[in-house]
Short mmCIF file of C-alpha atoms in Angstrom, two decimals:
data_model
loop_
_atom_site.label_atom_id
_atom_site.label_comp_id
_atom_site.label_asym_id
_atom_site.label_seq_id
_atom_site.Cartn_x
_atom_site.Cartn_y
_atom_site.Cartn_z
CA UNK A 275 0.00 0.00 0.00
CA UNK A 276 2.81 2.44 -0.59
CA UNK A 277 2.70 4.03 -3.89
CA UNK A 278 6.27 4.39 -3.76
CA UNK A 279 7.46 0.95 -2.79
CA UNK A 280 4.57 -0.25 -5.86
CA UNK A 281 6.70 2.10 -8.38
CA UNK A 282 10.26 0.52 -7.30
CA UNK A 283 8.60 -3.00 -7.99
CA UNK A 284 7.28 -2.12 -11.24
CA UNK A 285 10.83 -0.38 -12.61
CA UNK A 286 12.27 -4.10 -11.47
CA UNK A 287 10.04 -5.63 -13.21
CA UNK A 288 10.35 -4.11 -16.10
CA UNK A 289 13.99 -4.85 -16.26
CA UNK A 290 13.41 -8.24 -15.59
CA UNK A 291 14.93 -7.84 -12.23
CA UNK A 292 13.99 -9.94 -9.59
CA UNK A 293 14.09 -8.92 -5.80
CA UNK A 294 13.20 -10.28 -1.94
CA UNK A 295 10.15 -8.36 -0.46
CA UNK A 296 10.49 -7.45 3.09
CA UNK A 297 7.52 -5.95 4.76
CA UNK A 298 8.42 -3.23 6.74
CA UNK A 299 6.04 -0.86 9.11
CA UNK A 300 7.05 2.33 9.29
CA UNK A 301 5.45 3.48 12.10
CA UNK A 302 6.69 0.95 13.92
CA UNK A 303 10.13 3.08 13.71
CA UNK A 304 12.23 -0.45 14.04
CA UNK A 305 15.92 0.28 15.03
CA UNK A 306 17.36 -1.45 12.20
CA UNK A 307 15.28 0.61 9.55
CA UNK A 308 16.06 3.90 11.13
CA UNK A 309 19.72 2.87 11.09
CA UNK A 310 18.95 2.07 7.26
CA UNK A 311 16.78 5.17 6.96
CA UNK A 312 16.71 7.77 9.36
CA UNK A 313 13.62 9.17 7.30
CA UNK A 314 11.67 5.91 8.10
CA UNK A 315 10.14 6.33 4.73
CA UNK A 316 9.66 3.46 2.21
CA UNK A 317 11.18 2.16 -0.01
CA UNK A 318 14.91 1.06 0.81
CA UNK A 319 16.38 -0.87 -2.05
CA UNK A 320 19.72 -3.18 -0.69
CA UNK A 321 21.83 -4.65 -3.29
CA UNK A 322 24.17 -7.00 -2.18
CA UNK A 323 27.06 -5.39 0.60
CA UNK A 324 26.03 -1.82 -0.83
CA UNK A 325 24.60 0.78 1.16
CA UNK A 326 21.12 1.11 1.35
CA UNK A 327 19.40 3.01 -1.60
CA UNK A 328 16.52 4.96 -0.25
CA UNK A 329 13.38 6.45 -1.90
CA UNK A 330 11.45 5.71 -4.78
CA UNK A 331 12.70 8.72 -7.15
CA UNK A 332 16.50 7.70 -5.57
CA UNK A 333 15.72 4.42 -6.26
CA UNK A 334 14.53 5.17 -9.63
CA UNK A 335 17.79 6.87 -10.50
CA UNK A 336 19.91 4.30 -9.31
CA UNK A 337 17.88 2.03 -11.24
CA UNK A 338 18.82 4.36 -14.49
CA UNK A 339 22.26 3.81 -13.80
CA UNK A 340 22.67 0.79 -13.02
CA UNK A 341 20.30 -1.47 -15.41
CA UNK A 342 18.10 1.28 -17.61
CA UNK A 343 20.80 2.68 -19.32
CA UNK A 344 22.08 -0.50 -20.57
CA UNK A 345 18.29 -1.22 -22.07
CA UNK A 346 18.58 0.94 -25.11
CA UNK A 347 14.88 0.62 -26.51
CA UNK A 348 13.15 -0.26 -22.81
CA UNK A 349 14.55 2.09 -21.08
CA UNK A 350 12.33 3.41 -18.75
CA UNK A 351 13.64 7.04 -18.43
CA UNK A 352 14.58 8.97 -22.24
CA UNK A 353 17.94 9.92 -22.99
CA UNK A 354 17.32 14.05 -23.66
CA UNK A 355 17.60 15.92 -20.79
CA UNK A 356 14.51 17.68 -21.66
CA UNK A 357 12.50 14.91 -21.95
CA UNK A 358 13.83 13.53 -18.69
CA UNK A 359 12.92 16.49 -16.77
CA UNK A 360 9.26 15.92 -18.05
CA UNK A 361 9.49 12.24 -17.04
CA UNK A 362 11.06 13.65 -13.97
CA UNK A 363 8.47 16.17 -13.23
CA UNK A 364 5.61 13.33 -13.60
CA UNK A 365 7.30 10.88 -11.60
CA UNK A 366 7.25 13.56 -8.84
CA UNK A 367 3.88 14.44 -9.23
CA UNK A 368 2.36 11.20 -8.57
CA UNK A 369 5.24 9.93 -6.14
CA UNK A 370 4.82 12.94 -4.05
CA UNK A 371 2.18 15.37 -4.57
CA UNK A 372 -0.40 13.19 -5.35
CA UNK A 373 0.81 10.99 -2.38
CA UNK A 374 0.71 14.09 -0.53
CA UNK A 375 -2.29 14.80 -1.40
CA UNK A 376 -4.48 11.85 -1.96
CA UNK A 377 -3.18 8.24 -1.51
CA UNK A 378 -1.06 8.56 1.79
CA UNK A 379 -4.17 9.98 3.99
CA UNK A 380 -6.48 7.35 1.91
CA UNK A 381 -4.15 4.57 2.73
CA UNK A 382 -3.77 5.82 6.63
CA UNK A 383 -7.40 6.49 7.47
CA UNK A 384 -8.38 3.03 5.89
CA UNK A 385 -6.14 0.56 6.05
CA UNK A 386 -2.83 1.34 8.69
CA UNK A 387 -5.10 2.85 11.50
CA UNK A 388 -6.45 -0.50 11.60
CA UNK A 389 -2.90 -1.87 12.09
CA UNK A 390 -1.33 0.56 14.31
CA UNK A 391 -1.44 1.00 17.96
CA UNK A 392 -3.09 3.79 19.69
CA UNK A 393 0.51 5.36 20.41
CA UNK A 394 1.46 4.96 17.01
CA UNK A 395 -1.54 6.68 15.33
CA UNK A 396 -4.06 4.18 15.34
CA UNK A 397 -7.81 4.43 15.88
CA UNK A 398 -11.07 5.56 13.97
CA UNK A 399 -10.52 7.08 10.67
CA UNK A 400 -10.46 10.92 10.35
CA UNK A 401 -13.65 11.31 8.18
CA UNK A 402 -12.57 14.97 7.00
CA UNK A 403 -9.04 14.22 5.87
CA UNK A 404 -11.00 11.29 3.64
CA UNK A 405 -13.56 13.69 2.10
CA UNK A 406 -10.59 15.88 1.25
CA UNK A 407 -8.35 13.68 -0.24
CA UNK A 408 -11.49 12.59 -2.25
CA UNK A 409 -11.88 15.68 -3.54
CA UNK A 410 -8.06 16.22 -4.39
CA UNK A 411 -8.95 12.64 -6.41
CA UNK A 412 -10.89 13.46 -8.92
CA UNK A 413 -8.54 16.33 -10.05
CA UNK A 414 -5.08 13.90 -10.34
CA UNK A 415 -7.43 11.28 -12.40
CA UNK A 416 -8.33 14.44 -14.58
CA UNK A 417 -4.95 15.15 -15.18
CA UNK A 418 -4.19 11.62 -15.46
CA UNK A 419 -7.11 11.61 -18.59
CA UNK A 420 -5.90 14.98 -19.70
CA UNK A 421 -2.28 13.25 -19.94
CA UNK A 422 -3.56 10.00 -22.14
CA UNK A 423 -5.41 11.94 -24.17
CA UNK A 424 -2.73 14.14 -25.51
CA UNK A 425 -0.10 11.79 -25.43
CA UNK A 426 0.33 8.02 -25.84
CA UNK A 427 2.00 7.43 -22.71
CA UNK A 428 1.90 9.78 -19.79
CA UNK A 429 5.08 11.67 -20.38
CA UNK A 430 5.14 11.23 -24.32
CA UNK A 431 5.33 8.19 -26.89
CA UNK A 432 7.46 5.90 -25.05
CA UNK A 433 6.19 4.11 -21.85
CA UNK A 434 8.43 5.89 -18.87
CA UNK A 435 8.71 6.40 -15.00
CA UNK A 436 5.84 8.78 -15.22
CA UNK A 437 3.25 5.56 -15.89
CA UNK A 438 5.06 3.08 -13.60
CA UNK A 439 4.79 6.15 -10.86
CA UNK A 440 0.97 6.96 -12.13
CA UNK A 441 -0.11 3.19 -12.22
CA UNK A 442 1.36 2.90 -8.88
CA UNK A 443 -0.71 5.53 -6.95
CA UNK A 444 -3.91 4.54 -9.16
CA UNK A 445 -3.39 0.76 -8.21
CA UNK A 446 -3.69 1.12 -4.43
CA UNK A 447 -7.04 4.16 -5.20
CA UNK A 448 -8.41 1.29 -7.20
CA UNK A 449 -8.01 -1.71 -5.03
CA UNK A 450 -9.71 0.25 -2.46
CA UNK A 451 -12.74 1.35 -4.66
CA UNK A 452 -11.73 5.39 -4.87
CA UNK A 453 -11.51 5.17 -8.60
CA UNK A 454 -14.73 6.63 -10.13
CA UNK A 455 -13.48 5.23 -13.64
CA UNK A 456 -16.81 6.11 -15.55
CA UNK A 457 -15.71 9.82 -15.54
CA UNK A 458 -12.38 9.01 -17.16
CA UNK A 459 -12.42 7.15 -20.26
CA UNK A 460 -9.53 8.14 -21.31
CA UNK A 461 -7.67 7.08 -17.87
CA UNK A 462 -9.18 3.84 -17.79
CA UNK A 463 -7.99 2.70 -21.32
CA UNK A 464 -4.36 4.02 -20.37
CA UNK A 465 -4.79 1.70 -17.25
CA UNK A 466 -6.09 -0.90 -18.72
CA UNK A 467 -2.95 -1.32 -20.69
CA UNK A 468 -0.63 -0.86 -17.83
CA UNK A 469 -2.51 -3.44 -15.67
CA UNK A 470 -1.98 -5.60 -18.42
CA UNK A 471 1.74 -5.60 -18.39
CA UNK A 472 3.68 -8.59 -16.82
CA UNK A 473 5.05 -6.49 -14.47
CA UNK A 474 1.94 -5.53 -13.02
CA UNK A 475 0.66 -8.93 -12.59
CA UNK A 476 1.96 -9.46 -8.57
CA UNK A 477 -0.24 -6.45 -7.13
CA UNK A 478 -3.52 -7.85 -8.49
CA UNK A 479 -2.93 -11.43 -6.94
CA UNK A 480 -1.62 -9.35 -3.24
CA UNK A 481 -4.38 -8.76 -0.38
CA UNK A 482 -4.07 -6.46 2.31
CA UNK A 483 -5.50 -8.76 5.24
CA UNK A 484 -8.69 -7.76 6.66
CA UNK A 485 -9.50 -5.47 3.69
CA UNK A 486 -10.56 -6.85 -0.07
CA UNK A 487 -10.16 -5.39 -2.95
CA UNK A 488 -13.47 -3.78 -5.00
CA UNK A 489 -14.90 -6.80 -7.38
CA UNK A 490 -13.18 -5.01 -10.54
CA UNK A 491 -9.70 -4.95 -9.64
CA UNK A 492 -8.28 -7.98 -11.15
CA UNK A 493 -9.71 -8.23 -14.36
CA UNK A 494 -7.85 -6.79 -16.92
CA UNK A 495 -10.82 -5.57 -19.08
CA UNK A 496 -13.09 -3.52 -16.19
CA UNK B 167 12.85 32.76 0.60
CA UNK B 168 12.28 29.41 -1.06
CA UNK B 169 15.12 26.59 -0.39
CA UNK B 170 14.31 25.00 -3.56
CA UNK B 171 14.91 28.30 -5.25
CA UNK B 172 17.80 29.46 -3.90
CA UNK B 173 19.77 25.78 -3.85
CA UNK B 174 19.07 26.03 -7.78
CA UNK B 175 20.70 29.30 -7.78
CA UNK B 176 23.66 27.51 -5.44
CA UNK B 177 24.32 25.25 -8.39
CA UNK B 178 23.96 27.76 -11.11
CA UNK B 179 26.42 29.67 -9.07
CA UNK B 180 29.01 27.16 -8.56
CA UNK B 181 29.04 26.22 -12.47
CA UNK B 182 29.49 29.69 -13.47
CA UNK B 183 26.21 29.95 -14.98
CA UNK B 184 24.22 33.50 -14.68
CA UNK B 185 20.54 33.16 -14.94
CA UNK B 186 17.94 36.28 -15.27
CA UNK B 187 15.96 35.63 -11.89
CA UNK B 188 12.08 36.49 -11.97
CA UNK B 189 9.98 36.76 -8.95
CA UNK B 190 7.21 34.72 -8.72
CA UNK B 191 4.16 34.96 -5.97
CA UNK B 192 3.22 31.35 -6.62
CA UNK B 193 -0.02 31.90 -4.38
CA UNK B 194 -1.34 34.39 -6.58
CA UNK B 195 -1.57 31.26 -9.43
CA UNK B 196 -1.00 33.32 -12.49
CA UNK B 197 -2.33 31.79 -15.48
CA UNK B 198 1.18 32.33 -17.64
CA UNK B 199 2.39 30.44 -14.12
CA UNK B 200 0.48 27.80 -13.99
CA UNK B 201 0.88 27.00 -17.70
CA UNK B 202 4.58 26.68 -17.23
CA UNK B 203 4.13 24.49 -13.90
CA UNK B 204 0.59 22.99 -12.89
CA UNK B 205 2.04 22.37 -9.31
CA UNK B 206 1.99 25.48 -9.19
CA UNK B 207 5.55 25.42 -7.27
CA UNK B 208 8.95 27.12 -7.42
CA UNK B 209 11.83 26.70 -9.11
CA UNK B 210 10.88 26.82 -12.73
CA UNK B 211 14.05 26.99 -15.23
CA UNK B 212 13.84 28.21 -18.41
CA UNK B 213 16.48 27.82 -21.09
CA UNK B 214 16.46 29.35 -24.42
CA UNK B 215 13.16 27.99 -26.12
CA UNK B 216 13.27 24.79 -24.80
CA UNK B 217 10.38 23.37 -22.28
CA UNK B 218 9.99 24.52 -18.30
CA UNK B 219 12.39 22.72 -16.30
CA UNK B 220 10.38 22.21 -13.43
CA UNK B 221 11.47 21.74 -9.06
CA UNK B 222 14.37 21.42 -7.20
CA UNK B 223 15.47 17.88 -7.47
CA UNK B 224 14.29 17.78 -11.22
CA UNK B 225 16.93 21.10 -12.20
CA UNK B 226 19.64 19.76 -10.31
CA UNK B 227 19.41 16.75 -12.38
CA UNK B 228 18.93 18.68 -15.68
CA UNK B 229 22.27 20.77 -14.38
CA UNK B 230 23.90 17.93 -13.88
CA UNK B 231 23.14 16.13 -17.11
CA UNK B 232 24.09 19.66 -19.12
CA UNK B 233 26.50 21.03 -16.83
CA UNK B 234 27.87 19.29 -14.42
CA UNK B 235 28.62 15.94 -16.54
CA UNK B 236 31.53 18.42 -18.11
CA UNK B 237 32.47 19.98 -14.93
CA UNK B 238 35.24 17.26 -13.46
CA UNK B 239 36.21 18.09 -9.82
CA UNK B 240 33.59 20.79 -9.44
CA UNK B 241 30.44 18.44 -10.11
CA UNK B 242 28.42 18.77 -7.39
CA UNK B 243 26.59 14.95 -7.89
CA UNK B 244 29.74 11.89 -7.79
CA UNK B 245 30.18 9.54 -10.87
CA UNK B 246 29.40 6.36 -8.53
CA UNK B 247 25.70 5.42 -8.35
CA UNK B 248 25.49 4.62 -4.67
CA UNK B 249 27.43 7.74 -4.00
CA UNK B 250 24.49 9.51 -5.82
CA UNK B 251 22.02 8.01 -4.21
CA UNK B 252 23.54 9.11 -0.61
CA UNK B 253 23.54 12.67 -2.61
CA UNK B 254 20.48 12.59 -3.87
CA UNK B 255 19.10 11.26 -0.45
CA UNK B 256 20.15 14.43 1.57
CA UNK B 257 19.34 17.13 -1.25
CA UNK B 258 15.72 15.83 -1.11
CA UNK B 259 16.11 15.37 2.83
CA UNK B 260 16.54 19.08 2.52
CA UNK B 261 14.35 20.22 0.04
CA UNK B 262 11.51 17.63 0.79
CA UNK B 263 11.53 16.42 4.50
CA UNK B 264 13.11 19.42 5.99
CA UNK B 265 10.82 22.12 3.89
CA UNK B 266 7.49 20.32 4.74
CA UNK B 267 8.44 20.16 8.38
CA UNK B 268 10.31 23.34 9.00
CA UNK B 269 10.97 26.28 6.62
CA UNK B 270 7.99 26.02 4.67
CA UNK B 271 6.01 26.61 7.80
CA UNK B 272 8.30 29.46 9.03
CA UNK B 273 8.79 31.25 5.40
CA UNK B 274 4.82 31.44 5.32
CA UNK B 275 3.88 32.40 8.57
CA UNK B 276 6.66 34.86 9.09
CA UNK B 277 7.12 36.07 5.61
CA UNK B 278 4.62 35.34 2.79
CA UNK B 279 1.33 35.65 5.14
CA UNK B 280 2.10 39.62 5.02
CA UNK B 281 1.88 39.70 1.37
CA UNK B 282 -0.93 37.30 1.05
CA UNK B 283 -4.38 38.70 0.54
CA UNK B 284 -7.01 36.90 2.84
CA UNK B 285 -8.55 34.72 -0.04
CA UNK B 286 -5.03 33.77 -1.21
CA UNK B 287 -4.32 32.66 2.33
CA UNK B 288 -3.31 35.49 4.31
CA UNK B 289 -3.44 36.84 8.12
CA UNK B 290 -2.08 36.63 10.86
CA UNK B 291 0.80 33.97 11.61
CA UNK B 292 -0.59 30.49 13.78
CA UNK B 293 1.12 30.31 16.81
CA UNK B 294 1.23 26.43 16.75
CA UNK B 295 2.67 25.90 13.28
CA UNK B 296 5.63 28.02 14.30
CA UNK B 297 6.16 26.36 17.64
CA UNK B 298 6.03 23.32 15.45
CA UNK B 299 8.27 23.67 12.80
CA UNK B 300 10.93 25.15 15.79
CA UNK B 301 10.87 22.19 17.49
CA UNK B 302 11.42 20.29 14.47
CA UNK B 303 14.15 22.77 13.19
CA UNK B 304 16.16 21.37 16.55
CA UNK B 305 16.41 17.69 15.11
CA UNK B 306 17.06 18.85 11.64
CA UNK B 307 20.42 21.28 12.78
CA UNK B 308 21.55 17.90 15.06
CA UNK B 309 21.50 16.42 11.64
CA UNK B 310 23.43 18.84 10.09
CA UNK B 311 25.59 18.87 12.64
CA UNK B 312 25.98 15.25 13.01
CA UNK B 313 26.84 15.01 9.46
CA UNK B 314 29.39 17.84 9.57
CA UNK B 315 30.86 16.04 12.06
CA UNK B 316 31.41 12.85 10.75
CA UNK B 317 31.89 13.69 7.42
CA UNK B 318 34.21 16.79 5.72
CA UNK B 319 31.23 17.55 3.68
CA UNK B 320 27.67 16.62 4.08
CA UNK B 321 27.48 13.44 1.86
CA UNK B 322 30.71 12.85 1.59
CA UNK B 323 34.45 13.96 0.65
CA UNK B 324 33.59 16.31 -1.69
CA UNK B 325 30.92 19.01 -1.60
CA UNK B 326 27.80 18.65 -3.38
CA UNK B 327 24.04 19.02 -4.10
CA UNK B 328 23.15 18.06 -0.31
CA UNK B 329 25.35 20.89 1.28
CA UNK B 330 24.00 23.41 -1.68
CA UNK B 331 20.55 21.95 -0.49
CA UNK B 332 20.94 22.47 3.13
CA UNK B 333 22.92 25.35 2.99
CA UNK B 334 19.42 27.11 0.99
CA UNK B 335 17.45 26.14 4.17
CA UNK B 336 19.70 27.16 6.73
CA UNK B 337 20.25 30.21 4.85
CA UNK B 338 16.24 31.41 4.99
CA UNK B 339 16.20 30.38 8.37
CA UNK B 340 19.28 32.31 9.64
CA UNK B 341 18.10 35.36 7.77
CA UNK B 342 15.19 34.84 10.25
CA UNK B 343 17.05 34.42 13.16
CA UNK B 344 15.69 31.08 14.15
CA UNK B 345 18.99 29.52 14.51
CA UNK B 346 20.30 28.83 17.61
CA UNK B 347 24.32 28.40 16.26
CA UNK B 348 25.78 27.98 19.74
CA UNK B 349 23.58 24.13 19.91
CA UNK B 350 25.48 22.90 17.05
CA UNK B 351 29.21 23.98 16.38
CA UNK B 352 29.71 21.65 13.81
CA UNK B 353 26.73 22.83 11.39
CA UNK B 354 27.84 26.42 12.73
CA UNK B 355 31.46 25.68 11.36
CA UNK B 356 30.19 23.91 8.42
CA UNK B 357 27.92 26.94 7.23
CA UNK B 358 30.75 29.93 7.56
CA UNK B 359 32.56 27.32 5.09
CA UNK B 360 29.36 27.39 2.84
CA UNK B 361 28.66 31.15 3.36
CA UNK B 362 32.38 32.09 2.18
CA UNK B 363 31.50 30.42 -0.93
CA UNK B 364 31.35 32.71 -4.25
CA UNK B 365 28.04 31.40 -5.12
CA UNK B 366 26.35 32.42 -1.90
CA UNK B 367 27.04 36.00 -1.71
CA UNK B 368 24.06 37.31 -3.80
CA UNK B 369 21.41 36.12 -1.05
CA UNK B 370 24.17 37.91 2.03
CA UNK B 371 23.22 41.07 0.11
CA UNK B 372 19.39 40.30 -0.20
CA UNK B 373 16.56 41.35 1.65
CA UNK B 374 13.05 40.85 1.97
CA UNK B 375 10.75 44.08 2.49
CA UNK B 376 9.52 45.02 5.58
CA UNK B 377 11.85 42.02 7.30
CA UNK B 378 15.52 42.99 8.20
CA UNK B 379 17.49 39.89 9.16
CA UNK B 380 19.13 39.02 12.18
CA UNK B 381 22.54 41.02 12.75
CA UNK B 382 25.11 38.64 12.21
CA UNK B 383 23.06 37.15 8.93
CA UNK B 384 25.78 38.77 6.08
CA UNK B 385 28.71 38.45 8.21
CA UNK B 386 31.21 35.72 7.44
CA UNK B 387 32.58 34.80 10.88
CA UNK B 388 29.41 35.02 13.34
#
């Protein structure tokens, strides 16, 4: 349920990279993790003896480096520096405003209060912050229409960071039934075709315990 | 009085570069603005005719690709990936963590609530944001002070995007007097290093209207 941990696992998919999964609660503020990340903020990528990575758009970089830029035609982030600022700028958007604004208070007030201890932030959801980030929903799937409609992919012709980061976000929204997909045709098609990818395939078999997913969100044709 | 602003015009600085600087109100959402960036947020770089480079993180990068890639010993982002990703860990520790829990806070209830009208947002400051973001600013000097400490620059050997980064901070919130230097030596020693720098002495000559800053704020040795 973190949109940024989601994006991580798609870019390592996509490179046909395969990694261990360790679930980690933040808010549980584990010694270890802090030592790892003093931010306590997912993700944390570990390769090997290196030092930990940490962050989905640090991750993403490193990700660049190390594997995308050695994938010529897949590459997942362009080679202009223009166009990677736009891929850039998108990534951002979804990783952090729109977690900012939407899917982190979605994701707290109804799934990890349920989880957490009263000292660690747990109890009955906060029915204002939901009706706001609500609201702040419907105007990040706009742009999210807006995006597929005048381009192919979300940051221009070639799939990029800036869908992986999207599809992310949108994934979680959708699993818990915030998604009002009938208002955005052009949204849904562009999701349609990123839930289809290979890559994509792990979230829609994964349940969050205690909480299923709305009846639409593993079919590929919704 | 924006970090992400003035650590753009750190980097710019230390590569030589001279950009045309325009002042932007991003509260009042001008439509020319928002056109340019729809998160309605500052920095925005502009180059020649080519498209908005848009946010902190997002220019450095674009620097770096056009700029700094030439630059040799003066790049401010290593050649080793995991060395990057420590880099690019503390520049958006800065600009991300450290703005949403400190000088954001303080910039707009000490600065930009004066020039806001009431439907943009302005009045009169809220006593518990700025008690907040103090308490907050204590962890975030220990920080910079730790590092100082333990490093000879804040990621590493070499300076770099995370002491431009937290040097753009510090810098607002010194102008503001809300350091309290004699806590933290280190950071204290770290920061005359930073403020003797070339590229910094535009913003020891700057001043916002209406706001004087503290006495020792342009003076190298405080």
């Amino acid at each position: 349920m973190s949109a940024a941990s989601r994006f991580v696992r798609l870019v390592l998919g996509e490179y046909g990279e395969r990694a261990e999964l360790v679930d980690e609660r933040p808010w549980e503020r584990r010694p270890e993790f802090l030592a790892m990340n003093p931010a306590a903020t997912l993700p944390v990528l570990v390769e090997g003896k290196g030092p930990p990575v940490v962050g989905g758009t640090v991750v993403a970089e490193y990700l660049d480096e190390t594997r995308g830029a050695f994938q010529r035609e897949r590459r997942l982030l362009a080679e202009q520096p223009n166009e990677r600022a736009e891929i850039r700028r998108l990534t951002e958007w979804f990783l952090v405003k729109m977690d900012g604004e939407v899917t982190r208070y979605l994701v707290r007030e109804r799934v990890f209060k349920l989880e957490m201890r009263t000292n660690e932030g747990g109890g009955s959801p906060d029915a204002s912050a939901i009706r706001a980030a609500r609201a702040n929903l419907k105007n990040h799937m706009r742009y999210i229409g807006w995006l597929a409609e005048s381009r192919n992919w979300l940051s221009g012709p070639k799939l990029s960071y800036a869908d992986l980061a999207a599809a992310s976000a949108v994934s979680i929204l959708d699993y818990l039934g915030e998604v009002a997909w009938d208002e955005e045709p052009s949204a849904k098609e562009w999701y349609m075709r990123m839930k289809s990818r290979p890559s994509f395939r792990p979230f829609l078999a994964e349940r969050v315990r205690g909480i299923p997913p709305v009846a639409h969100y593993a079919e590929l044709d919704f």
